[in-house]
PDB file of C-alpha atoms in Angstrom:
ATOM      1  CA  UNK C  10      30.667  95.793 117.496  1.00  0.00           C
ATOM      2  CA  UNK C  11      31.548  97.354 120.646  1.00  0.00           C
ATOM      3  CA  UNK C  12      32.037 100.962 120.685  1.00  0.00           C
ATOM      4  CA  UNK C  13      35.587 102.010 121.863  1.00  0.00           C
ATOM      5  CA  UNK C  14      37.381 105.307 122.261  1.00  0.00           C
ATOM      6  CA  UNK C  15      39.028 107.819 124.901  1.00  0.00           C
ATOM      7  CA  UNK C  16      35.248 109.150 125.963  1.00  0.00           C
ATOM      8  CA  UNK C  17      32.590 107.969 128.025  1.00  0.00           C
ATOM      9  CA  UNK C  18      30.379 106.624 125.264  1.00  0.00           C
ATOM     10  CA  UNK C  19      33.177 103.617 124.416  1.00  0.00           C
ATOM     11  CA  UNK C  20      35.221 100.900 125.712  1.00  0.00           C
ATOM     12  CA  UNK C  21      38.648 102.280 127.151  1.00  0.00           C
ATOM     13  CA  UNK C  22      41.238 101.497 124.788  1.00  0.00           C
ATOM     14  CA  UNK C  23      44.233 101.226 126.813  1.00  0.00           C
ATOM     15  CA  UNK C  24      44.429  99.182 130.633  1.00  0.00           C
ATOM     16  CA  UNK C  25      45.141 102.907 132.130  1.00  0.00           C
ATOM     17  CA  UNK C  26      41.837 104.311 130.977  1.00  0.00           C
ATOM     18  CA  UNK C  27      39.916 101.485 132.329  1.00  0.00           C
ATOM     19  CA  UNK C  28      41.549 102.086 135.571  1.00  0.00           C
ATOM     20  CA  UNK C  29      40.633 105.480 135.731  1.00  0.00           C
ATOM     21  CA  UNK C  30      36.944 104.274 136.604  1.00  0.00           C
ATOM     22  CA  UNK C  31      35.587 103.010 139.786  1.00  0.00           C
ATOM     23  CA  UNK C  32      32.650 100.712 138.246  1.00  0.00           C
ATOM     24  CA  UNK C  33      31.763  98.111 135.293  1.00  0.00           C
ATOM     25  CA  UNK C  34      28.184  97.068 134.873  1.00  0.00           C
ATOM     26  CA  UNK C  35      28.467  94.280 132.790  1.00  0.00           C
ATOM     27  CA  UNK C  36      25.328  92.563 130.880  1.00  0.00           C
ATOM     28  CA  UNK C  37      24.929  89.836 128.965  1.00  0.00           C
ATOM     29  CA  UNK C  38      27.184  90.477 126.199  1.00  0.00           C
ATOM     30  CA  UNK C  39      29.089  87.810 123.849  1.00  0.00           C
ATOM     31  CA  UNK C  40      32.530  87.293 125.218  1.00  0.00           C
ATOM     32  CA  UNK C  41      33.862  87.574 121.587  1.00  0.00           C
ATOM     33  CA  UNK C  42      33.152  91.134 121.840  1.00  0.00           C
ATOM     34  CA  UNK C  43      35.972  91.684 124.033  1.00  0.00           C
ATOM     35  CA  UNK C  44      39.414  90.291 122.996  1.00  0.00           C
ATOM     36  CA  UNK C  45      41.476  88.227 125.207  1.00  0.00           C
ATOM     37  CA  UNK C  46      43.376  91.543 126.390  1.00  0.00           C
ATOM     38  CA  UNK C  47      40.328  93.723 127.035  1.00  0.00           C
ATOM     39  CA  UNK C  48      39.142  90.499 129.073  1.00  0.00           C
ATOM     40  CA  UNK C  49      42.310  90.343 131.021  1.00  0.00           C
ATOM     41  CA  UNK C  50      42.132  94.213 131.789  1.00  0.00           C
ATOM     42  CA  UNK C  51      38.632  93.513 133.340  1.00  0.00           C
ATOM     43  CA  UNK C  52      39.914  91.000 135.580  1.00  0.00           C
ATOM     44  CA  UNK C  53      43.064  93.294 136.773  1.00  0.00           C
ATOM     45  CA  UNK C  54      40.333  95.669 137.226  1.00  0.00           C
ATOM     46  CA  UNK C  55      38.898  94.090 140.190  1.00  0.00           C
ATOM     47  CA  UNK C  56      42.035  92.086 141.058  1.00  0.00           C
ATOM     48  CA  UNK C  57      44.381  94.967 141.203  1.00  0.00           C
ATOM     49  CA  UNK C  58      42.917  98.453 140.900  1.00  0.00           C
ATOM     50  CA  UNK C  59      39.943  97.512 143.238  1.00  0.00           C
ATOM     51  CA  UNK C  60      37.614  98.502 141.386  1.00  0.00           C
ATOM     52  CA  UNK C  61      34.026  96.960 141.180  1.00  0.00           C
ATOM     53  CA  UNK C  62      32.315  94.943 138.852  1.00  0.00           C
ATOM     54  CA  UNK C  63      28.446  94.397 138.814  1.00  0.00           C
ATOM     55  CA  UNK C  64      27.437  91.441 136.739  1.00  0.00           C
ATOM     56  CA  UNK C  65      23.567  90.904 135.319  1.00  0.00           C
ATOM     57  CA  UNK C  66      22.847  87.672 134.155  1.00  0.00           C
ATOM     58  CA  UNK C  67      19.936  86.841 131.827  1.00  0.00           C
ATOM     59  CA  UNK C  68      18.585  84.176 129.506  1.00  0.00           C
ATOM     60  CA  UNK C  69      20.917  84.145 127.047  1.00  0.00           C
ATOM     61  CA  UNK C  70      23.838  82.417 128.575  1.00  0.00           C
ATOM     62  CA  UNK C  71      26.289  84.571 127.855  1.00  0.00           C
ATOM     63  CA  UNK C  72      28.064  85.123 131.023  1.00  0.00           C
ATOM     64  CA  UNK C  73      28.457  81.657 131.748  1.00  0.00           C
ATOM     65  CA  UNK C  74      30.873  81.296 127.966  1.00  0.00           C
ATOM     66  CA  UNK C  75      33.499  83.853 129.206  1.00  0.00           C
ATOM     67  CA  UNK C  76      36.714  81.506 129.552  1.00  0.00           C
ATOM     68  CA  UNK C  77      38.093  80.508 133.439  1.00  0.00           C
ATOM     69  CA  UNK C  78      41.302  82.269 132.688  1.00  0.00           C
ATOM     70  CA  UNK C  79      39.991  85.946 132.195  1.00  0.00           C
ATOM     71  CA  UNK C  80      36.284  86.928 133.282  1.00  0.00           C
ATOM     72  CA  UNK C  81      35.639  83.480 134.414  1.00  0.00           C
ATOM     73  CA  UNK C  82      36.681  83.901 138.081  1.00  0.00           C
ATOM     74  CA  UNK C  83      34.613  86.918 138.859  1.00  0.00           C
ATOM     75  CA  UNK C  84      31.994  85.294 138.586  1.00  0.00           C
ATOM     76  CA  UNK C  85      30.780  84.415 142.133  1.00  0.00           C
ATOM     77  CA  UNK C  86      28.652  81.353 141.401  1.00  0.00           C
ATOM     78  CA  UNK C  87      28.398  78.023 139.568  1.00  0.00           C
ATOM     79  CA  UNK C  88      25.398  77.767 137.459  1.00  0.00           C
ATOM     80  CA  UNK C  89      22.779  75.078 138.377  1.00  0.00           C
ATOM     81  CA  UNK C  90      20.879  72.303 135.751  1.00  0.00           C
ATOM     82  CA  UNK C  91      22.987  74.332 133.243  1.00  0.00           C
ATOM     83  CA  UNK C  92      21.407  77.366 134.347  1.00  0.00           C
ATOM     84  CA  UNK C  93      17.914  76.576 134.107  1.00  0.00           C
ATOM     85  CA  UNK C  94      14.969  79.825 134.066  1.00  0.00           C
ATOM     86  CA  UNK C  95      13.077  79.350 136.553  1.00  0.00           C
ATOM     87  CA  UNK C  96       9.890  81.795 137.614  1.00  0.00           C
ATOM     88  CA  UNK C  97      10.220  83.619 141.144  1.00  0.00           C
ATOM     89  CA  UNK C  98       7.761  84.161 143.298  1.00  0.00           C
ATOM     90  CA  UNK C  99       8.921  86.248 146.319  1.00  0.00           C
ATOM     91  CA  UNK C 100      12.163  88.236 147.290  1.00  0.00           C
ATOM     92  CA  UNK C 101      13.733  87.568 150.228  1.00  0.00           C
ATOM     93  CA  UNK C 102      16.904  89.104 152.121  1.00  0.00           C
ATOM     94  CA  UNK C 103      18.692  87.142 153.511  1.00  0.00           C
ATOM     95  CA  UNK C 104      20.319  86.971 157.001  1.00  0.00           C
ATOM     96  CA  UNK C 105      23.295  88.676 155.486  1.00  0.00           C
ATOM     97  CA  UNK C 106      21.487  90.796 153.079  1.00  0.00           C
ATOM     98  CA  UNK C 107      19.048  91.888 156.059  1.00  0.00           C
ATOM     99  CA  UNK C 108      22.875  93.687 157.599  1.00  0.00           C
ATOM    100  CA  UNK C 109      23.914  95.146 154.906  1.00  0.00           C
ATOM    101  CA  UNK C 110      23.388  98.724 154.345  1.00  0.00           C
ATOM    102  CA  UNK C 111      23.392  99.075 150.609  1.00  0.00           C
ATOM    103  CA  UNK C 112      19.813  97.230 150.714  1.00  0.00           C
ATOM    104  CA  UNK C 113      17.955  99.667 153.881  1.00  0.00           C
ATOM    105  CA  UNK C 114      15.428 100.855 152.038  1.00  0.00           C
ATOM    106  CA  UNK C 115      13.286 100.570 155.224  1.00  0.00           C
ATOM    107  CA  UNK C 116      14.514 102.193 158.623  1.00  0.00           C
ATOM    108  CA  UNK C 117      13.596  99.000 160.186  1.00  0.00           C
ATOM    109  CA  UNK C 118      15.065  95.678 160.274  1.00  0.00           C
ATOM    110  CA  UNK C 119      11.376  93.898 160.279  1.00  0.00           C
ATOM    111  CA  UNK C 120      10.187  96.512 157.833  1.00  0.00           C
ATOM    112  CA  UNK C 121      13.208  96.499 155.350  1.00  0.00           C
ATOM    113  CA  UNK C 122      12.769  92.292 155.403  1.00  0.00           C
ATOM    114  CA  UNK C 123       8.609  92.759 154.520  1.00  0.00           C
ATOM    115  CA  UNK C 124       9.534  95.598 151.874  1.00  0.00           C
ATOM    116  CA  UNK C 125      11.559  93.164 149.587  1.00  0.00           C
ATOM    117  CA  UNK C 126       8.865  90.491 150.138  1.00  0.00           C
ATOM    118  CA  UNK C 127       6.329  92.944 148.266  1.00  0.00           C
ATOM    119  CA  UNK C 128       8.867  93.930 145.475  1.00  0.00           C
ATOM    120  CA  UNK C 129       8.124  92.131 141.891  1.00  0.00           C
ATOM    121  CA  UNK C 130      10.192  89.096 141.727  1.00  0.00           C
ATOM    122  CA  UNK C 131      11.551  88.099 138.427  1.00  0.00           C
ATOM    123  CA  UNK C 132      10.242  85.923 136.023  1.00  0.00           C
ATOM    124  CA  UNK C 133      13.322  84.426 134.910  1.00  0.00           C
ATOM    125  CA  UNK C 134      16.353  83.784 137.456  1.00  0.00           C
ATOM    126  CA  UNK C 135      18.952  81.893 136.373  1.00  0.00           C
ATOM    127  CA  UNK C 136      19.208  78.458 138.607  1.00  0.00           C
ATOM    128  CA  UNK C 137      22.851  79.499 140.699  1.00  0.00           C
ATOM    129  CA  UNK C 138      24.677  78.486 143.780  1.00  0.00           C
ATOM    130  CA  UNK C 139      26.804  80.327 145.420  1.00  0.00           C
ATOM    131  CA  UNK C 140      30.625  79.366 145.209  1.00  0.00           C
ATOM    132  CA  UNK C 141      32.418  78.803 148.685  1.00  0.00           C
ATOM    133  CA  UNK C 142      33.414  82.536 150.164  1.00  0.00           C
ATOM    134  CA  UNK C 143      30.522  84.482 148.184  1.00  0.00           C
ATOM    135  CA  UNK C 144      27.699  85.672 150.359  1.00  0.00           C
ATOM    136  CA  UNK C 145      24.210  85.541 149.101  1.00  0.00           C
ATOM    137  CA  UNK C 146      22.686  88.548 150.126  1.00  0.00           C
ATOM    138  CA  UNK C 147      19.054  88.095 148.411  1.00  0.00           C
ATOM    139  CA  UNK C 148      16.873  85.004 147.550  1.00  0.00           C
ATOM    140  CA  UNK C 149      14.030  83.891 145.472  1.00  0.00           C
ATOM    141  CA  UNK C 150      11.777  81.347 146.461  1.00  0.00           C
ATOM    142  CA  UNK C 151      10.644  79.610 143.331  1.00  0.00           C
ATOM    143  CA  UNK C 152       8.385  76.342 143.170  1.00  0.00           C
ATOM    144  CA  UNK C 153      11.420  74.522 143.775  1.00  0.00           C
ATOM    145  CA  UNK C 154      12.712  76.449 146.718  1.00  0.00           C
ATOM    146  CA  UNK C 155      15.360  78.802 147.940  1.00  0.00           C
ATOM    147  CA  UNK C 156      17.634  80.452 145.147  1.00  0.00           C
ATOM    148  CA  UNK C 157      20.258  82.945 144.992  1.00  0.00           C
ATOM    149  CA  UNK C 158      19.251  86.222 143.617  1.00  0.00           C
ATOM    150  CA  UNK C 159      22.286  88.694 144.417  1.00  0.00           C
ATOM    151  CA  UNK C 160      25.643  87.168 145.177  1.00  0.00           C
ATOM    152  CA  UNK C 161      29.121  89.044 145.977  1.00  0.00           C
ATOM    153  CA  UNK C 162      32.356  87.984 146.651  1.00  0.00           C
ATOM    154  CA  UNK C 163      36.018  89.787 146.957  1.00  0.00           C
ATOM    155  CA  UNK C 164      38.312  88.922 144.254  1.00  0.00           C
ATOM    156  CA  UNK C 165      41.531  90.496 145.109  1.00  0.00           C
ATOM    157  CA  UNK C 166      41.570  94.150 146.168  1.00  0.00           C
ATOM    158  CA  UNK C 167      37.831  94.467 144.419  1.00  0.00           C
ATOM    159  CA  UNK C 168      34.277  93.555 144.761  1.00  0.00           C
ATOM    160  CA  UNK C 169      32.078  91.749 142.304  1.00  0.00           C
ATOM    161  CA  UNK C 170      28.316  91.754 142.358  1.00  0.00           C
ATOM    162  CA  UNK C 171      26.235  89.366 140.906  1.00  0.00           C
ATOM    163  CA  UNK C 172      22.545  89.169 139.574  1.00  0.00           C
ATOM    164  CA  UNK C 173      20.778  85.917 139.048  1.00  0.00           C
ATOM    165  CA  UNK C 174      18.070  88.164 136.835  1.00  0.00           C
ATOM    166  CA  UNK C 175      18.041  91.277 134.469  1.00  0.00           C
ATOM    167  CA  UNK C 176      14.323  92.506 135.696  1.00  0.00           C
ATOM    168  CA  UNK C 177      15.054  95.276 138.132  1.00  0.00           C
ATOM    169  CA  UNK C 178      13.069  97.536 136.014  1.00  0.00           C
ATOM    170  CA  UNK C 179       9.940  95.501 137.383  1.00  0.00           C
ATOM    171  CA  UNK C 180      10.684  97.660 141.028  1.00  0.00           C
ATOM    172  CA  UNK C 181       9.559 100.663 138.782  1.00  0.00           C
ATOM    173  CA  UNK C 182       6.256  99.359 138.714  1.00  0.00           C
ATOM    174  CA  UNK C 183       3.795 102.388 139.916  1.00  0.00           C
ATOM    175  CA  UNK C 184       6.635 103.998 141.389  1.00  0.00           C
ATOM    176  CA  UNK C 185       8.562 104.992 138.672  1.00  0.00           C
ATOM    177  CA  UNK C 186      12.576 105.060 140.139  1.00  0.00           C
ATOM    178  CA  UNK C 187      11.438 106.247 143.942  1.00  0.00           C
ATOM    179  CA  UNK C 188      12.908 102.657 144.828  1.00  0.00           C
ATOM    180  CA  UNK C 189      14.690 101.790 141.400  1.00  0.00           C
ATOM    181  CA  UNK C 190      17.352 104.834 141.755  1.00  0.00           C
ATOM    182  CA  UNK C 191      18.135 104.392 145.072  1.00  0.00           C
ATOM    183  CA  UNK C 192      18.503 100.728 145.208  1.00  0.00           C
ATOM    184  CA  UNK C 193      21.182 100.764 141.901  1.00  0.00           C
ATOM    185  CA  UNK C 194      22.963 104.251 143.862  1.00  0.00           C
ATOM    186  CA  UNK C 195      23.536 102.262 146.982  1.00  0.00           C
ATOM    187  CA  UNK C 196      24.662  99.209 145.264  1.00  0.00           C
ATOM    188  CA  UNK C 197      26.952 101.204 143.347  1.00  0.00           C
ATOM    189  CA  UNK C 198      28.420 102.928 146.300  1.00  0.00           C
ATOM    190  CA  UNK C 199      28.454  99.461 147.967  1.00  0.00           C
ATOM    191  CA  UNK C 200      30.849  97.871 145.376  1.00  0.00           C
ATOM    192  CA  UNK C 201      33.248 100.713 144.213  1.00  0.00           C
ATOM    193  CA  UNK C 202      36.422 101.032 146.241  1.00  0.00           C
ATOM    194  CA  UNK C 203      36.067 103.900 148.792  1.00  0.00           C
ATOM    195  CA  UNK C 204      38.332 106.953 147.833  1.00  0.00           C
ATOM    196  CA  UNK C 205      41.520 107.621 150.215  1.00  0.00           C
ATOM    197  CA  UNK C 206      41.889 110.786 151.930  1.00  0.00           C
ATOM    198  CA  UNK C 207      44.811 111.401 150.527  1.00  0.00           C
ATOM    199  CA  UNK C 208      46.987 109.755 147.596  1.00  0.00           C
ATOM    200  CA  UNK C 209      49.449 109.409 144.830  1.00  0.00           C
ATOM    201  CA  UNK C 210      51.189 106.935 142.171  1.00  0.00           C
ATOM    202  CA  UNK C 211      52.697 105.189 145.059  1.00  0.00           C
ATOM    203  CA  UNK C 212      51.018 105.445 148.472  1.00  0.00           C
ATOM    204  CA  UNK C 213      47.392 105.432 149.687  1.00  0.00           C
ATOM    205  CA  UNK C 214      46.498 106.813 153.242  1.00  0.00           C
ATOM    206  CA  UNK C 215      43.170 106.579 154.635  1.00  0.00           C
ATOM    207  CA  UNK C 216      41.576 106.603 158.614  1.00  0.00           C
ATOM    208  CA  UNK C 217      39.953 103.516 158.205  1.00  0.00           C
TER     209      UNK C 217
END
């Protein structure tokens, strides 16, 4: 069961509570845990509120059995050889990924590109590509080359986020969350919608 309720410690049980956040982190979780309704919130989420949606895949599957007409589309990539596990052996940013601020966690452009090199790769991406107007901001090469490991797209007035791999806790390694907690903070920041200077029910004014 899915734990639901007005507080932070369930799913919102109405579209207006759900709306009231600025982030979903979504695992791999059976679709069947979240009716057709709650599925269609989650899409009008990112589609309409602008809010931001970080998906992790893993080895179960899951994500990939949400149906095309609710979570489906978020998804940023089409899964490859049914979404075979293959073993990583480097990160790599990519050209993109190198420009993007949200993974600095070297002052230097050279630097930054040799940190994620030395960062644990995972041991079980799921085979991806990317779907035409997602950017692939990080790679793994594997023994059969090149693939995605963090994908993102816009879908409507949000941002989705994708993750090829649930093993970011491997970046703890020695260094507890010096690289962990500030990598998943600037994602975060990267994804949500950026708050207005000023607002109301109708009208949202910003400098930008």
């Amino acid at each position: 069961q899915l734990p639901r309720g007005g507080d932070d410690a369930g799913f919102p049980v109405t579209r207006d509570e759900l709306f009231a956040f600025d982030l979903v982190v979504l695992g791999e979780i059976e679709p069947t845990l979240l009716n057709r309704q709650e599925q269609q919130w989650l899409r009008e989420f990112v589609e309409i509120r602008g809010g931001g949606l970080i998906l992790i895949d893993g080895q179960r599957g899951l994500l990939r059995q949400f149906p095309s007409d609710t979570v489906g589309p978020l998804i940023p990539v089409e899964w490859a050889g049914g979404g075979a596990i293959q073993r990583g052996l480097a990160l790599q940013l990519t050209d993109r990924g190198a420009t993007d601020p949200s993974l600095l966690l070297q002052s230097d452009e050279a630097q930054n590109r040799a940190f994620w090199g030395e960062l644990p790769p995972p041991q079980g991406l799921i085979s991806s590509t990317a779907l035409p107007g997602a950017e692939v901001l990080v790679e793994v090469r594997t023994e059969s080359g090149l693939q995605p490991a963090m994908v993102t797209h816009l879908f409507g007035a949000g941002r989705v986020l994708y993750f090829a791999f649930d093993e970011t806790w491997r970046w703890r390694y020695k260094v507890a969350d010096v690289w962990h907690q500030r990598i998943w903070n600037q994602l975060a920041r990267a994804v949500m919608p950026r708050p207005f200077a000023v607002s109301n029910d109708y009208v949202a004014i910003d400098t930008g």
